[in-house]
């Protein structure tokens, strides 16, 4: 996952769709009164292909993309 300030998107390696999700863990934060992302996992899914996939990280060319 990008952490160096660059803007990226993630695409399905099979069809190129950005309609992808991954498993994650959220935990309730009492002080913030909201769900906070605790962890992400390796299982990724493409909703266009309707199957498990691997994600390809693509750097966005501009802030408007």
PDB file of C-alpha atoms in Angstrom:
ATOM      1  CA  UNK A   1       0.000   0.000   0.000  1.00  0.00           C
ATOM      2  CA  UNK A   2       1.235   3.475  -0.846  1.00  0.00           C
ATOM      3  CA  UNK A   3       2.663   5.377   2.103  1.00  0.00           C
ATOM      4  CA  UNK A   4       5.092   7.837   0.523  1.00  0.00           C
ATOM      5  CA  UNK A   5       2.527  10.538  -0.345  1.00  0.00           C
ATOM      6  CA  UNK A   6       1.980   9.516  -3.967  1.00  0.00           C
ATOM      7  CA  UNK A   7      -1.617   9.052  -5.109  1.00  0.00           C
ATOM      8  CA  UNK A   8      -2.487   5.554  -6.311  1.00  0.00           C
ATOM      9  CA  UNK A   9      -5.397   3.370  -7.262  1.00  0.00           C
ATOM     10  CA  UNK A  10      -5.718  -0.401  -7.192  1.00  0.00           C
ATOM     11  CA  UNK A  11      -6.952  -2.435 -10.157  1.00  0.00           C
ATOM     12  CA  UNK A  12      -7.893  -6.062 -10.729  1.00  0.00           C
ATOM     13  CA  UNK A  13      -4.963  -7.822 -12.413  1.00  0.00           C
ATOM     14  CA  UNK A  14      -7.401  -9.862 -14.548  1.00  0.00           C
ATOM     15  CA  UNK A  15      -9.768  -7.244 -16.007  1.00  0.00           C
ATOM     16  CA  UNK A  16      -8.362  -3.852 -14.937  1.00  0.00           C
ATOM     17  CA  UNK A  17     -11.477  -2.817 -13.008  1.00  0.00           C
ATOM     18  CA  UNK A  18     -11.168  -0.589  -9.948  1.00  0.00           C
ATOM     19  CA  UNK A  19     -14.334  -2.128  -8.442  1.00  0.00           C
ATOM     20  CA  UNK A  20     -12.240  -4.161  -5.993  1.00  0.00           C
ATOM     21  CA  UNK A  21     -12.319  -4.793  -2.252  1.00  0.00           C
ATOM     22  CA  UNK A  22     -10.154  -6.484   0.354  1.00  0.00           C
ATOM     23  CA  UNK A  23     -10.821  -8.020   3.748  1.00  0.00           C
ATOM     24  CA  UNK A  24     -10.232  -5.740   6.717  1.00  0.00           C
ATOM     25  CA  UNK A  25     -10.695  -5.538  10.465  1.00  0.00           C
ATOM     26  CA  UNK A  26     -12.398  -2.528  12.072  1.00  0.00           C
ATOM     27  CA  UNK A  27     -12.494  -1.780  15.782  1.00  0.00           C
ATOM     28  CA  UNK A  28     -14.758   0.563  17.705  1.00  0.00           C
ATOM     29  CA  UNK A  29     -12.943   3.622  19.096  1.00  0.00           C
ATOM     30  CA  UNK A  30     -14.798   4.890  22.163  1.00  0.00           C
ATOM     31  CA  UNK A  31     -13.052   8.285  22.206  1.00  0.00           C
ATOM     32  CA  UNK A  32     -13.659   9.015  18.499  1.00  0.00           C
ATOM     33  CA  UNK A  33     -17.108   7.336  18.523  1.00  0.00           C
ATOM     34  CA  UNK A  34     -16.475   5.682  15.178  1.00  0.00           C
ATOM     35  CA  UNK A  35     -15.150   2.508  13.588  1.00  0.00           C
ATOM     36  CA  UNK A  36     -11.391   2.681  12.940  1.00  0.00           C
ATOM     37  CA  UNK A  37      -9.496   0.482  10.507  1.00  0.00           C
ATOM     38  CA  UNK A  38      -7.417  -1.950  12.540  1.00  0.00           C
ATOM     39  CA  UNK A  39      -5.852  -4.131   9.847  1.00  0.00           C
ATOM     40  CA  UNK A  40      -6.133  -5.196   6.210  1.00  0.00           C
ATOM     41  CA  UNK A  41      -5.605  -8.696   4.871  1.00  0.00           C
ATOM     42  CA  UNK A  42      -4.423 -10.272   1.629  1.00  0.00           C
ATOM     43  CA  UNK A  43      -7.783 -11.602   0.362  1.00  0.00           C
ATOM     44  CA  UNK A  44      -8.918  -9.378  -2.524  1.00  0.00           C
ATOM     45  CA  UNK A  45     -12.050  -9.622  -4.655  1.00  0.00           C
ATOM     46  CA  UNK A  46     -13.082  -8.105  -7.997  1.00  0.00           C
ATOM     47  CA  UNK A  47     -16.801  -7.333  -8.225  1.00  0.00           C
ATOM     48  CA  UNK A  48     -16.656  -7.085 -12.029  1.00  0.00           C
ATOM     49  CA  UNK A  49     -15.032 -10.523 -12.462  1.00  0.00           C
ATOM     50  CA  UNK A  50     -16.993 -11.771  -9.436  1.00  0.00           C
ATOM     51  CA  UNK A  51     -13.983 -13.711  -8.165  1.00  0.00           C
ATOM     52  CA  UNK A  52     -10.820 -13.532  -6.084  1.00  0.00           C
ATOM     53  CA  UNK A  53      -7.985 -11.597  -7.685  1.00  0.00           C
ATOM     54  CA  UNK A  54      -4.657  -9.893  -7.050  1.00  0.00           C
ATOM     55  CA  UNK A  55      -4.449  -6.114  -7.054  1.00  0.00           C
ATOM     56  CA  UNK A  56      -2.138  -4.009  -9.208  1.00  0.00           C
ATOM     57  CA  UNK A  57      -1.061  -0.655  -7.746  1.00  0.00           C
ATOM     58  CA  UNK A  58      -1.117   2.145 -10.335  1.00  0.00           C
ATOM     59  CA  UNK A  59       0.213   5.621  -9.584  1.00  0.00           C
ATOM     60  CA  UNK A  60      -2.184   8.387 -10.577  1.00  0.00           C
ATOM     61  CA  UNK A  61      -0.781  10.933 -13.019  1.00  0.00           C
ATOM     62  CA  UNK A  62      -2.407  13.988 -11.410  1.00  0.00           C
ATOM     63  CA  UNK A  63      -4.493  15.072  -8.424  1.00  0.00           C
ATOM     64  CA  UNK A  64      -7.578  15.218 -10.684  1.00  0.00           C
ATOM     65  CA  UNK A  65      -7.371  11.583 -11.807  1.00  0.00           C
TER      66      UNK A  65
END
